[in-house]
Amino acid sequence: MNSSYAIAEQPTSDRLPDAGIELSIVVPIYNEEESIPALYERLTTELERYGRSYEIIAVDDGSRDRSFALLRDLAVADDRLRVVRFRRNFGQTAAFAAGFDRARGEYIVTIDADLQNDPADIPNLMAKAAEGFDVVSGWRARRQDPFINRRLPSMLANRLISWSTGVYLHDYGCSLKVYRSDVVKNINLYGELHRFIPAIASWQGTAVAEIPVHHEPRRFGKSKYGIGRTTRVLLDLITVRFLLSFATRPMQVFGLIGLLSILLGIAVNLYLVVIKLIYQVDIGDRPLLLLGVLLLMIGVQFIGFGLIGELVTRVYYEAQHKPIYVVREELNSD
Ligand code: UDP
Ligand code: MG
């Protein structure tokens, strides 16, 4: 690299005044003391080589080991390292959310602290984002985790999530992702929804891409998750699917089920009335009678759910002035 090239590369951070940071790296950390020194070292090396201005936001999610002490020492010497410490363990999603809230970069990169993701992939993800994608997701094409309890459930879950949300990704679970900052800052995260961000973001009409990234086995410590995650992911998927399609029109889902149920109930009961009155058949001990009554009651309940849903939707959107749309740009608007 000759000197004029080096000079041309330098001013990136000077050119952008105040917090004109290009990249915010968000790292969730829960009891990762053994990994932190190497992680900081590799992140810093790769980011400096990449040459864009950056900040690292380390979120200590209530670690009970020396993670925070290590981060504090590192932060003393490096003001590009910002550290947030939770009072207790709130979970990886909360850690990401705290990072997103604080991020000042134009792009946000999320990465795990356990060295399973490779910081050297960041420039590739960024290059893809520069092609005009709002979300670029890493795909651990050669994932280094056990097959039966990790890779197999994950493979099935990815198929299911892709199919039901319409955002096709091989690897929702990969933490290494790049987001345009304005896209994630618009999203409120709850529970363990962080792995659904690409799908949730699609509601805003975002362009999502996926590229293969490296993955290494965990070197230190233990994974914080077990097979129990699968059920939780499935339940979260129902929430996301519902939010994506019906959050602003609950009556159309519940009401439709309710109406169908009521119509079926009426048909069943009419049939019973006809055979009772015309053919004088006893209907008191027929299971069909039970079914007919049940269908009517369920139908009424579903319509009730729909109405309550409509009220909740109004409270949700109006009390917080949440828009039910997202604008890309406006011309001649005043
Ligand atoms: N993590 C966290 N809070 C939690 C659980 C995990 O901040 O409650 C962090 C953890 O320190 C790691 C990342 O989230 O940096 C991913 O966790 P892990 O490696 O255990 O998940 P896996 O790679 O096994 O899916
Ligand atoms: Mg891991």
Short mmCIF file of C-alpha atoms and ligand atoms in Angstrom, two decimals:
data_model
loop_
_atom_site.label_atom_id
_atom_site.label_comp_id
_atom_site.label_asym_id
_atom_site.label_seq_id
_atom_site.Cartn_x
_atom_site.Cartn_y
_atom_site.Cartn_z
CA MET A 1 0.00 0.00 0.00
CA ASN A 2 1.63 3.30 -1.01
CA SER A 3 1.39 6.43 1.07
CA SER A 4 -1.03 8.40 -1.09
CA TYR A 5 -3.48 5.52 -0.88
CA ALA A 6 -3.12 5.49 2.89
CA ILE A 7 -3.85 9.21 3.03
CA ALA A 8 -6.87 8.86 0.83
CA GLU A 9 -8.24 6.22 3.17
CA GLN A 10 -7.56 8.03 6.42
CA PRO A 11 -9.98 10.94 6.45
CA THR A 12 -13.16 8.84 6.48
CA SER A 13 -13.77 9.64 10.12
CA ASP A 14 -12.72 13.30 9.76
CA ARG A 15 -15.00 13.84 6.81
CA LEU A 16 -18.02 12.89 8.84
CA PRO A 17 -18.55 15.46 11.60
CA ASP A 18 -20.07 14.76 15.03
CA ALA A 19 -21.17 11.19 15.45
CA GLY A 20 -20.81 10.44 11.74
CA ILE A 21 -19.94 6.87 12.45
CA GLU A 22 -20.33 4.34 9.67
CA LEU A 23 -20.48 1.10 11.63
CA SER A 24 -21.85 0.18 15.02
CA ILE A 25 -20.87 -3.32 16.09
CA VAL A 26 -23.29 -4.70 18.67
CA VAL A 27 -22.02 -7.63 20.77
CA PRO A 28 -24.22 -9.40 23.35
CA ILE A 29 -22.16 -10.85 26.15
CA TYR A 30 -23.23 -13.30 28.82
CA ASN A 31 -20.45 -14.97 30.77
CA GLU A 32 -17.86 -14.93 28.01
CA GLU A 33 -14.76 -13.94 30.00
CA GLU A 34 -12.42 -16.34 28.18
CA SER A 35 -13.46 -15.07 24.76
CA ILE A 36 -13.40 -11.33 25.37
CA PRO A 37 -9.66 -10.59 24.93
CA ALA A 38 -9.43 -12.49 21.66
CA LEU A 39 -12.74 -11.10 20.46
CA TYR A 40 -11.70 -7.51 21.07
CA GLU A 41 -8.35 -8.15 19.45
CA ARG A 42 -9.83 -9.70 16.30
CA LEU A 43 -12.67 -7.21 15.95
CA THR A 44 -10.28 -4.27 16.29
CA THR A 45 -7.77 -5.73 13.86
CA GLU A 46 -10.38 -6.45 11.20
CA LEU A 47 -12.18 -3.14 11.61
CA GLU A 48 -8.98 -1.13 11.44
CA ARG A 49 -7.94 -3.02 8.34
CA TYR A 50 -11.38 -2.32 6.85
CA GLY A 51 -10.80 1.39 7.45
CA ARG A 52 -14.33 2.65 8.10
CA SER A 53 -15.17 4.61 11.23
CA TYR A 54 -16.77 2.42 13.85
CA GLU A 55 -17.87 1.94 17.42
CA ILE A 56 -18.19 -1.34 19.28
CA ILE A 57 -21.13 -1.53 21.66
CA ALA A 58 -20.59 -4.40 24.08
CA VAL A 59 -23.72 -5.24 26.03
CA ASP A 60 -23.00 -7.20 29.19
CA ASP A 61 -26.19 -9.11 29.75
CA GLY A 62 -25.81 -9.59 33.50
CA SER A 63 -22.68 -11.74 33.37
CA ARG A 64 -21.60 -13.25 36.65
CA ASP A 65 -17.99 -13.81 35.63
CA ARG A 66 -15.25 -11.26 34.89
CA SER A 67 -16.74 -10.19 31.56
CA PHE A 68 -17.61 -6.69 32.71
CA ALA A 69 -14.29 -6.10 34.46
CA LEU A 70 -12.46 -7.09 31.28
CA LEU A 71 -14.62 -4.82 29.14
CA ARG A 72 -14.12 -1.93 31.53
CA ASP A 73 -10.35 -2.27 31.31
CA LEU A 74 -10.47 -2.39 27.53
CA ALA A 75 -12.80 0.61 27.37
CA VAL A 76 -10.42 2.76 29.39
CA ALA A 77 -7.87 2.57 26.61
CA ASP A 78 -10.26 2.70 23.65
CA ASP A 79 -13.15 5.13 23.40
CA ARG A 80 -14.51 3.35 20.35
CA LEU A 81 -15.53 0.60 22.75
CA ARG A 82 -18.75 1.47 24.54
CA VAL A 83 -19.99 -0.83 27.27
CA VAL A 84 -23.54 -1.23 28.54
CA ARG A 85 -24.08 -3.34 31.63
CA PHE A 86 -27.48 -4.81 32.43
CA ARG A 87 -28.57 -5.25 36.03
CA ARG A 88 -29.40 -8.88 35.42
CA ASN A 89 -29.62 -11.36 32.57
CA PHE A 90 -32.35 -10.10 30.24
CA GLY A 91 -31.50 -12.28 27.25
CA GLN A 92 -29.83 -11.90 23.90
CA THR A 93 -32.76 -10.04 22.32
CA ALA A 94 -32.71 -7.39 25.04
CA ALA A 95 -28.96 -7.06 24.63
CA PHE A 96 -29.35 -6.47 20.90
CA ALA A 97 -32.14 -3.96 21.55
CA ALA A 98 -29.96 -2.00 23.98
CA GLY A 99 -27.23 -1.90 21.37
CA PHE A 100 -29.60 -0.78 18.61
CA ASP A 101 -30.97 2.02 20.82
CA ARG A 102 -27.49 3.38 21.38
CA ALA A 103 -25.98 2.77 17.96
CA ARG A 104 -24.91 5.90 16.11
CA GLY A 105 -23.62 4.19 13.00
CA GLU A 106 -25.26 4.25 9.62
CA TYR A 107 -25.05 0.45 9.60
CA ILE A 108 -25.37 -1.88 12.55
CA VAL A 109 -23.46 -5.16 12.65
CA THR A 110 -24.45 -7.81 15.16
CA ILE A 111 -21.96 -10.48 16.13
CA ASP A 112 -21.68 -13.10 18.89
CA ALA A 113 -19.05 -12.74 21.56
CA ASP A 114 -18.05 -16.40 21.65
CA LEU A 115 -15.73 -16.24 18.58
CA GLN A 116 -18.03 -18.53 16.59
CA ASN A 117 -18.52 -15.71 14.06
CA ASP A 118 -15.53 -14.33 12.19
CA PRO A 119 -15.10 -10.52 12.16
CA ALA A 120 -13.24 -10.91 8.85
CA ASP A 121 -16.67 -11.49 7.23
CA ILE A 122 -17.85 -7.97 8.08
CA PRO A 123 -16.40 -6.33 4.94
CA ASN A 124 -18.16 -8.94 2.75
CA LEU A 125 -21.49 -8.32 4.45
CA MET A 126 -20.98 -4.58 4.09
CA ALA A 127 -20.14 -4.94 0.41
CA LYS A 128 -23.45 -6.73 -0.09
CA ALA A 129 -25.27 -4.01 1.85
CA ALA A 130 -23.67 -1.40 -0.40
CA GLU A 131 -25.40 -3.07 -3.34
CA GLY A 132 -28.60 -1.70 -1.86
CA PHE A 133 -29.71 -4.26 0.71
CA ASP A 134 -31.14 -3.08 4.02
CA VAL A 135 -30.49 -6.36 5.77
CA VAL A 136 -27.64 -8.73 4.96
CA SER A 137 -27.75 -11.95 6.89
CA GLY A 138 -24.86 -14.32 7.45
CA TRP A 139 -25.40 -17.95 6.55
CA ARG A 140 -23.31 -20.42 8.50
CA ALA A 141 -22.98 -22.70 5.50
CA ARG A 142 -20.60 -25.00 7.38
CA ARG A 143 -22.02 -24.66 10.81
CA GLN A 144 -19.80 -26.08 13.54
CA ASP A 145 -22.43 -27.21 16.01
CA PRO A 146 -23.76 -30.68 16.91
CA PHE A 147 -26.17 -32.05 14.31
CA ILE A 148 -29.02 -33.68 16.22
CA ASN A 149 -29.83 -31.03 18.79
CA ARG A 150 -28.67 -27.91 16.94
CA ARG A 151 -28.33 -28.13 13.17
CA LEU A 152 -31.30 -30.39 12.44
CA PRO A 153 -33.90 -28.40 14.44
CA SER A 154 -32.40 -25.23 13.06
CA MET A 155 -32.72 -26.48 9.48
CA LEU A 156 -36.39 -27.35 9.95
CA ALA A 157 -37.06 -24.09 11.75
CA ASN A 158 -35.45 -22.08 8.96
CA ARG A 159 -37.60 -23.79 6.34
CA LEU A 160 -40.73 -23.16 8.37
CA ILE A 161 -39.90 -19.53 9.13
CA SER A 162 -39.01 -18.85 5.50
CA TRP A 163 -42.16 -20.46 4.22
CA SER A 164 -44.49 -18.78 6.67
CA THR A 165 -43.00 -15.29 6.55
CA GLY A 166 -42.11 -15.21 2.86
CA VAL A 167 -38.54 -14.10 3.63
CA TYR A 168 -36.38 -16.99 2.47
CA LEU A 169 -33.18 -17.40 4.48
CA HIS A 170 -31.10 -20.50 5.16
CA ASP A 171 -30.00 -19.29 8.54
CA TYR A 172 -32.19 -17.04 10.64
CA GLY A 173 -30.20 -18.02 13.74
CA CYS A 174 -26.87 -16.61 12.58
CA SER A 175 -26.03 -13.61 14.72
CA LEU A 176 -23.62 -12.12 12.21
CA LYS A 177 -25.83 -9.72 10.29
CA VAL A 178 -25.70 -6.20 8.92
CA TYR A 179 -28.68 -3.86 9.12
CA ARG A 180 -29.24 -0.36 7.90
CA SER A 181 -29.60 1.49 11.14
CA ASP A 182 -32.93 3.16 10.35
CA VAL A 183 -34.49 -0.22 9.61
CA VAL A 184 -33.80 -1.80 13.01
CA LYS A 185 -34.35 1.38 14.97
CA ASN A 186 -37.94 1.19 13.74
CA ILE A 187 -38.46 -2.25 15.22
CA ASN A 188 -39.40 -2.95 18.83
CA LEU A 189 -38.10 -6.29 20.00
CA TYR A 190 -39.68 -8.50 22.63
CA GLY A 191 -39.11 -12.00 23.97
CA GLU A 192 -36.61 -13.77 21.76
CA LEU A 193 -37.59 -12.11 18.54
CA HIS A 194 -34.09 -11.03 17.49
CA ARG A 195 -33.72 -13.92 15.09
CA PHE A 196 -36.84 -12.80 13.29
CA ILE A 197 -35.62 -9.29 12.55
CA PRO A 198 -35.21 -9.95 8.79
CA ALA A 199 -38.82 -11.17 8.65
CA ILE A 200 -40.18 -8.36 10.83
CA ALA A 201 -38.21 -5.82 8.82
CA SER A 202 -39.80 -7.13 5.64
CA TRP A 203 -43.00 -5.46 6.80
CA GLN A 204 -41.23 -2.18 6.05
CA GLY A 205 -40.53 -3.33 2.51
CA THR A 206 -36.84 -3.91 3.08
CA ALA A 207 -34.47 -5.70 0.72
CA VAL A 208 -32.92 -8.71 2.41
CA ALA A 209 -29.86 -10.64 1.21
CA GLU A 210 -27.89 -13.57 2.57
CA ILE A 211 -24.24 -14.52 2.09
CA PRO A 212 -22.21 -17.47 3.43
CA VAL A 213 -19.99 -16.68 6.41
CA HIS A 214 -17.45 -18.64 8.41
CA HIS A 215 -18.41 -20.43 11.57
CA GLU A 216 -16.22 -21.98 14.19
CA PRO A 217 -16.88 -24.33 17.06
CA ARG A 218 -17.26 -22.69 20.43
CA ARG A 219 -13.81 -22.61 22.00
CA PHE A 220 -14.57 -21.40 25.50
CA GLY A 221 -17.51 -21.67 27.85
CA LYS A 222 -20.81 -23.31 26.99
CA SER A 223 -23.69 -22.45 24.68
CA LYS A 224 -26.40 -20.57 26.54
CA TYR A 225 -29.16 -22.47 24.78
CA GLY A 226 -30.36 -26.05 24.53
CA ILE A 227 -32.94 -27.99 22.56
CA GLY A 228 -35.70 -26.13 24.46
CA ARG A 229 -35.09 -23.19 22.17
CA THR A 230 -36.91 -25.00 19.35
CA THR A 231 -40.34 -24.77 20.97
CA ARG A 232 -39.79 -21.15 21.86
CA VAL A 233 -38.83 -20.37 18.29
CA LEU A 234 -42.01 -22.04 17.05
CA LEU A 235 -44.17 -20.02 19.43
CA ASP A 236 -42.37 -16.82 18.43
CA LEU A 237 -43.01 -17.71 14.81
CA ILE A 238 -46.76 -17.71 15.44
CA THR A 239 -46.45 -14.23 16.95
CA VAL A 240 -44.39 -12.92 14.06
CA ARG A 241 -46.65 -14.45 11.45
CA PHE A 242 -49.65 -12.87 13.15
CA LEU A 243 -47.99 -9.48 13.50
CA LEU A 244 -46.91 -9.51 9.88
CA SER A 245 -50.26 -10.32 8.40
CA PHE A 246 -53.04 -9.34 10.74
CA ALA A 247 -51.80 -6.95 13.39
CA THR A 248 -53.83 -4.10 11.95
CA ARG A 249 -56.94 -6.16 11.14
CA PRO A 250 -57.58 -8.79 13.81
CA MET A 251 -61.31 -8.88 13.06
CA GLN A 252 -60.57 -10.24 9.63
CA VAL A 253 -58.84 -13.29 11.07
CA PHE A 254 -60.89 -14.02 14.14
CA GLY A 255 -64.10 -12.79 12.56
CA LEU A 256 -63.68 -15.07 9.57
CA ILE A 257 -63.11 -18.14 11.73
CA GLY A 258 -66.06 -17.06 13.89
CA LEU A 259 -68.39 -16.62 10.95
CA LEU A 260 -67.48 -19.98 9.45
CA SER A 261 -68.00 -21.66 12.77
CA ILE A 262 -71.40 -20.01 13.28
CA LEU A 263 -72.59 -20.90 9.77
CA LEU A 264 -71.57 -24.52 10.26
CA GLY A 265 -73.28 -24.53 13.67
CA ILE A 266 -76.49 -23.16 12.18
CA ALA A 267 -76.44 -25.78 9.43
CA VAL A 268 -75.96 -28.62 11.91
CA ASN A 269 -78.69 -27.36 14.23
CA LEU A 270 -81.13 -26.70 11.38
CA TYR A 271 -80.66 -30.25 10.21
CA LEU A 272 -81.43 -31.50 13.72
CA VAL A 273 -84.52 -29.29 13.95
CA VAL A 274 -85.79 -30.58 10.60
CA ILE A 275 -85.42 -34.25 11.46
CA LYS A 276 -86.95 -33.64 14.86
CA LEU A 277 -90.02 -31.76 13.63
CA ILE A 278 -90.66 -33.54 10.34
CA TYR A 279 -89.43 -37.05 10.98
CA GLN A 280 -90.10 -37.06 14.75
CA VAL A 281 -86.60 -38.45 15.49
CA ASP A 282 -85.12 -38.09 18.98
CA ILE A 283 -82.11 -35.78 18.87
CA GLY A 284 -81.42 -35.34 22.58
CA ASP A 285 -78.63 -37.95 22.75
CA ARG A 286 -76.92 -37.22 19.45
CA PRO A 287 -73.24 -36.13 19.45
CA LEU A 288 -74.13 -33.93 16.48
CA LEU A 289 -76.22 -31.75 18.77
CA LEU A 290 -73.19 -31.20 20.96
CA LEU A 291 -71.10 -30.28 17.92
CA GLY A 292 -73.70 -27.83 16.62
CA VAL A 293 -73.96 -26.01 19.92
CA LEU A 294 -70.20 -25.99 20.34
CA LEU A 295 -69.69 -24.49 16.88
CA LEU A 296 -72.16 -21.70 17.63
CA MET A 297 -70.49 -20.86 20.92
CA ILE A 298 -66.98 -20.95 19.50
CA GLY A 299 -68.11 -18.77 16.62
CA VAL A 300 -69.51 -16.11 18.91
CA GLN A 301 -66.30 -16.20 20.96
CA PHE A 302 -64.10 -15.75 17.94
CA ILE A 303 -66.05 -12.74 16.80
CA GLY A 304 -65.65 -11.38 20.33
CA PHE A 305 -61.86 -11.94 20.10
CA GLY A 306 -61.89 -10.07 16.82
CA LEU A 307 -63.67 -7.09 18.33
CA ILE A 308 -61.36 -7.00 21.34
CA GLY A 309 -58.44 -7.29 18.94
CA GLU A 310 -59.70 -4.27 17.02
CA LEU A 311 -59.87 -2.25 20.24
CA VAL A 312 -56.37 -3.35 21.29
CA THR A 313 -55.02 -2.45 17.87
CA ARG A 314 -56.40 1.05 18.18
CA VAL A 315 -54.93 1.49 21.63
CA TYR A 316 -51.60 0.15 20.42
CA TYR A 317 -51.28 2.35 17.38
CA GLU A 318 -53.03 5.49 18.55
CA ALA A 319 -51.76 5.78 22.12
CA GLN A 320 -48.19 5.75 20.85
CA HIS A 321 -48.81 7.44 17.53
CA LYS A 322 -47.40 4.47 15.72
CA PRO A 323 -47.89 4.72 11.97
CA ILE A 324 -49.45 1.78 10.20
CA TYR A 325 -47.20 2.44 7.21
CA VAL A 326 -43.57 3.24 6.47
CA VAL A 327 -42.64 5.96 3.97
CA ARG A 328 -39.55 5.58 1.81
CA GLU A 329 -39.50 9.15 0.51
CA GLU A 330 -41.78 12.07 -0.29
CA LEU A 331 -41.59 14.62 -3.08
CA ASN A 332 -42.95 18.17 -2.92
CA SER A 333 -44.44 17.34 0.45
CA ASP A 334 -44.80 20.92 1.75
N1 UDP B 1 -26.07 -14.19 25.11
C1 UDP B 1 -26.54 -13.12 25.84
N2 UDP B 1 -27.56 -13.32 26.74
C2 UDP B 1 -28.14 -14.56 26.92
C3 UDP B 1 -27.67 -15.64 26.15
C4 UDP B 1 -26.64 -15.42 25.26
O1 UDP B 1 -26.07 -12.00 25.68
O2 UDP B 1 -29.03 -14.67 27.74
C5 UDP B 1 -24.98 -13.98 24.14
C6 UDP B 1 -23.80 -14.90 24.31
O3 UDP B 1 -22.86 -14.39 25.24
C7 UDP B 1 -23.22 -14.96 22.91
C8 UDP B 1 -24.47 -14.85 22.04
O4 UDP B 1 -25.47 -14.26 22.86
O5 UDP B 1 -22.37 -13.88 22.65
C9 UDP B 1 -24.93 -16.19 21.48
O6 UDP B 1 -25.08 -17.13 22.52
P1 UDP B 1 -24.60 -18.65 22.35
O7 UDP B 1 -23.25 -18.70 21.74
O8 UDP B 1 -24.77 -19.33 23.66
O9 UDP B 1 -25.67 -19.23 21.32
P2 UDP B 1 -25.38 -20.30 20.16
O10 UDP B 1 -24.20 -19.79 19.36
O11 UDP B 1 -25.05 -21.56 20.85
O12 UDP B 1 -26.64 -20.34 19.38
MG MG B 2 -22.40 -19.34 19.99
#
